[in-house]
Amino acid sequence: MRGSLIGVVIIMTVIGVTAHEFMEWKSAESERRDAVCKTAQQHMETLEIQARAMAAGLSVEGYAEAEKAEVGKLVSALDTATNDAEVEAVIDAHAAELKTQDAATDAELKNQGSQQFLEQQLKKQRIPTDIKQEIKRAEKAVADACV
C-alpha cells in the first residue's frame, strides 16, 4: 500500500513538473513569436517607406522631411482650433486637400497617357526589382510570423 502511494506521488510530481515546463515553454515561444512578428512588421514598414520615397522621386530622408512638414502643418492647424467644430473643419479641409492632390495626380497621369502623340512620356519612378522582391519576402515573413 505504501509503495503504491509513493508511486502515485512520483507520477503526480512528474506530471506537474512536465505541465509546468510545458507552460513555460509555450510562454517563451509566444514571446519569441511576438518579437519576430514585430520585427517583420517594422521591416515591412521600412520597405514601404523606401518604395514610396522612390516612387515620389525622393530620397528616404527627403520623403521623411516632406511627410514631417505635412504632418507639422496639420498639427499646427489643429492646435489653433479652439472647439470641436473647428477641429472638424481642419480635418475636413485636410481630407479635401488630399483628395485634390490625388485627383490632380490621376488627371496628370491620364493626360500624359492620352497625349503620347505629343511625345509626352508617362512619368514613372522605377522601383528596382530587388526592392520589389524584398517587399514580397517581407510580406511573406509578416504573414508567417504573425499567424
mmCIF file of C-alpha atoms in Angstrom:
data_model
loop_
_atom_site.group_PDB
_atom_site.id
_atom_site.type_symbol
_atom_site.label_atom_id
_atom_site.label_comp_id
_atom_site.label_asym_id
_atom_site.label_seq_id
_atom_site.Cartn_x
_atom_site.Cartn_y
_atom_site.Cartn_z
ATOM 1 C CA MET A 1 0.000 0.000 0.000
ATOM 2 C CA ARG A 2 2.770 2.365 0.944
ATOM 3 C CA GLY A 3 4.670 1.528 -2.276
ATOM 4 C CA SER A 4 1.705 2.360 -4.497
ATOM 5 C CA LEU A 5 1.177 5.648 -2.634
ATOM 6 C CA ILE A 6 4.813 6.588 -3.257
ATOM 7 C CA GLY A 7 4.380 5.607 -6.941
ATOM 8 C CA VAL A 8 1.292 7.797 -7.284
ATOM 9 C CA VAL A 9 3.113 10.727 -5.647
ATOM 10 C CA ILE A 10 6.067 10.297 -8.007
ATOM 11 C CA ILE A 11 3.777 10.105 -11.074
ATOM 12 C CA MET A 12 1.838 13.188 -9.950
ATOM 13 C CA THR A 13 5.098 15.077 -9.360
ATOM 14 C CA VAL A 14 6.405 14.146 -12.816
ATOM 15 C CA ILE A 15 3.111 15.207 -14.430
ATOM 16 C CA GLY A 16 3.112 18.506 -12.511
ATOM 17 C CA VAL A 17 6.721 19.335 -13.414
ATOM 18 C CA THR A 18 6.116 18.389 -17.054
ATOM 19 C CA ALA A 19 2.993 20.570 -17.234
ATOM 20 C CA HIS A 20 4.826 23.499 -15.622
ATOM 21 C CA GLU A 21 7.761 23.232 -18.045
ATOM 22 C CA PHE A 22 5.385 22.972 -20.991
ATOM 23 C CA MET A 23 3.572 26.144 -19.914
ATOM 24 C CA GLU A 24 6.888 27.998 -19.545
ATOM 25 C CA TRP A 25 7.976 26.818 -22.979
ATOM 26 C CA LYS A 26 4.685 27.932 -24.562
ATOM 27 C CA SER A 27 5.022 31.333 -22.889
ATOM 28 C CA ALA A 28 8.608 31.774 -24.117
ATOM 29 C CA GLU A 29 7.599 30.626 -27.617
ATOM 30 C CA SER A 30 4.715 33.109 -27.649
ATOM 31 C CA GLU A 31 7.019 35.973 -26.619
ATOM 32 C CA ARG A 32 9.566 34.955 -29.274
ATOM 33 C CA ARG A 33 6.848 34.806 -31.927
ATOM 34 C CA ASP A 34 5.574 38.262 -30.937
ATOM 35 C CA ALA A 35 9.095 39.683 -31.180
ATOM 36 C CA VAL A 36 9.650 38.105 -34.604
ATOM 37 C CA CYS A 37 6.263 39.411 -35.792
ATOM 38 C CA LYS A 38 7.024 42.932 -34.591
ATOM 39 C CA THR A 39 10.449 42.886 -36.253
ATOM 40 C CA ALA A 40 8.949 41.642 -39.528
ATOM 41 C CA GLN A 41 6.284 44.355 -39.444
ATOM 42 C CA GLN A 42 8.883 47.071 -38.795
ATOM 43 C CA HIS A 43 10.999 45.815 -41.706
ATOM 44 C CA MET A 44 7.905 45.833 -43.924
ATOM 45 C CA GLU A 45 7.102 49.420 -42.927
ATOM 46 C CA THR A 46 10.689 50.473 -43.684
ATOM 47 C CA LEU A 47 10.495 48.892 -47.143
ATOM 48 C CA GLU A 48 7.128 50.536 -47.836
ATOM 49 C CA ILE A 49 8.544 53.939 -46.907
ATOM 50 C CA GLN A 50 11.550 53.308 -49.147
ATOM 51 C CA ALA A 51 9.268 52.326 -52.051
ATOM 52 C CA ARG A 52 7.038 55.386 -51.580
ATOM 53 C CA ALA A 53 10.117 57.615 -51.497
ATOM 54 C CA MET A 54 11.416 56.036 -54.711
ATOM 55 C CA ALA A 55 8.016 56.432 -56.373
ATOM 56 C CA ALA A 56 7.973 60.090 -55.379
ATOM 57 C CA GLY A 57 11.477 60.546 -56.734
ATOM 58 C CA LEU A 58 12.870 61.498 -53.329
ATOM 59 C CA SER A 59 15.434 60.062 -51.003
ATOM 60 C CA VAL A 60 14.104 58.358 -47.905
ATOM 61 C CA GLU A 61 15.286 61.320 -45.852
ATOM 62 C CA GLY A 62 13.664 63.785 -48.260
ATOM 63 C CA TYR A 63 10.426 61.823 -48.159
ATOM 64 C CA ALA A 64 10.517 61.752 -44.346
ATOM 65 C CA GLU A 65 11.091 65.525 -44.263
ATOM 66 C CA ALA A 66 8.205 66.147 -46.674
ATOM 67 C CA GLU A 67 5.947 63.882 -44.623
ATOM 68 C CA LYS A 68 7.061 65.578 -41.395
ATOM 69 C CA ALA A 69 6.323 69.012 -42.879
ATOM 70 C CA GLU A 70 2.847 67.867 -43.962
ATOM 71 C CA VAL A 71 2.110 66.441 -40.513
ATOM 72 C CA GLY A 72 3.510 69.565 -38.859
ATOM 73 C CA LYS A 73 1.179 71.719 -40.925
ATOM 74 C CA LEU A 74 -1.811 69.604 -39.886
ATOM 75 C CA VAL A 75 -0.816 69.583 -36.200
ATOM 76 C CA SER A 76 -0.318 73.348 -36.262
ATOM 77 C CA ALA A 77 -3.770 73.832 -37.770
ATOM 78 C CA LEU A 78 -5.283 71.505 -35.170
ATOM 79 C CA ASP A 79 -3.512 73.383 -32.359
ATOM 80 C CA THR A 80 -5.093 76.657 -33.459
ATOM 81 C CA ALA A 81 -8.586 75.137 -33.389
ATOM 82 C CA THR A 82 -10.498 76.172 -30.276
ATOM 83 C CA ASN A 83 -13.565 73.955 -30.414
ATOM 84 C CA ASP A 84 -14.804 70.687 -31.904
ATOM 85 C CA ALA A 85 -16.327 72.387 -34.934
ATOM 86 C CA GLU A 86 -13.020 73.999 -35.854
ATOM 87 C CA VAL A 87 -11.194 70.689 -35.367
ATOM 88 C CA GLU A 88 -13.688 69.001 -37.700
ATOM 89 C CA ALA A 89 -13.256 71.817 -40.223
ATOM 90 C CA VAL A 90 -9.443 71.406 -40.153
ATOM 91 C CA ILE A 91 -9.755 67.639 -40.635
ATOM 92 C CA ASP A 92 -12.272 68.076 -43.453
ATOM 93 C CA ALA A 93 -10.034 70.638 -45.163
ATOM 94 C CA HIS A 94 -7.044 68.317 -44.886
ATOM 95 C CA ALA A 95 -9.047 65.406 -46.320
ATOM 96 C CA ALA A 96 -10.254 67.617 -49.182
ATOM 97 C CA GLU A 97 -6.648 68.688 -49.887
ATOM 98 C CA LEU A 98 -5.555 65.041 -50.056
ATOM 99 C CA LYS A 99 -8.430 64.219 -52.417
ATOM 100 C CA THR A 100 -7.490 67.200 -54.593
ATOM 101 C CA GLN A 101 -3.869 66.025 -54.746
ATOM 102 C CA ASP A 102 -4.979 62.511 -55.693
ATOM 103 C CA ALA A 103 -7.316 63.855 -58.376
ATOM 104 C CA ALA A 104 -4.568 66.091 -59.782
ATOM 105 C CA THR A 105 -2.136 63.163 -59.915
ATOM 106 C CA ASP A 106 -4.729 60.953 -61.599
ATOM 107 C CA ALA A 107 -5.553 63.697 -64.115
ATOM 108 C CA GLU A 108 -1.886 64.247 -64.885
ATOM 109 C CA LEU A 109 -1.296 60.553 -65.457
ATOM 110 C CA LYS A 110 -4.405 60.262 -67.618
ATOM 111 C CA ASN A 111 -3.439 63.351 -69.600
ATOM 112 C CA GLN A 112 0.107 62.148 -70.146
ATOM 113 C CA GLY A 113 -1.059 58.709 -71.168
ATOM 114 C CA SER A 114 -3.535 60.065 -73.725
ATOM 115 C CA GLN A 115 -1.145 62.568 -75.316
ATOM 116 C CA GLN A 116 1.688 60.311 -76.337
ATOM 117 C CA PHE A 117 1.468 61.703 -79.861
ATOM 118 C CA LEU A 118 2.852 64.945 -78.394
ATOM 119 C CA GLU A 119 5.860 62.912 -77.231
ATOM 120 C CA GLN A 120 4.918 63.234 -73.609
ATOM 121 C CA GLN A 121 6.116 60.286 -71.638
ATOM 122 C CA LEU A 122 4.352 58.918 -68.598
ATOM 123 C CA LYS A 123 6.468 59.772 -65.586
ATOM 124 C CA LYS A 124 7.179 56.627 -63.662
ATOM 125 C CA GLN A 125 9.708 56.342 -60.929
ATOM 126 C CA ARG A 126 11.034 52.848 -61.107
ATOM 127 C CA ILE A 127 11.239 50.705 -58.024
ATOM 128 C CA PRO A 128 14.075 48.240 -58.619
ATOM 129 C CA THR A 129 13.242 44.562 -58.918
ATOM 130 C CA ASP A 130 15.329 43.697 -55.875
ATOM 131 C CA ILE A 131 13.251 46.079 -53.745
ATOM 132 C CA LYS A 132 10.022 44.587 -55.124
ATOM 133 C CA GLN A 133 11.282 41.089 -54.311
ATOM 134 C CA GLU A 134 12.362 42.174 -50.846
ATOM 135 C CA ILE A 135 8.887 43.633 -50.255
ATOM 136 C CA LYS A 136 7.314 40.319 -51.291
ATOM 137 C CA ARG A 137 9.663 38.429 -48.970
ATOM 138 C CA ALA A 138 8.839 40.827 -46.144
ATOM 139 C CA GLU A 139 5.095 40.389 -46.755
ATOM 140 C CA LYS A 140 5.550 36.614 -46.581
ATOM 141 C CA ALA A 141 7.643 36.935 -43.412
ATOM 142 C CA VAL A 142 4.929 39.046 -41.783
ATOM 143 C CA ALA A 143 2.242 36.553 -42.849
ATOM 144 C CA ASP A 144 4.283 33.638 -41.481
ATOM 145 C CA ALA A 145 5.362 35.322 -38.242
ATOM 146 C CA CYS A 146 2.068 36.963 -37.364
ATOM 147 C CA VAL A 147 -0.258 34.000 -37.610
#
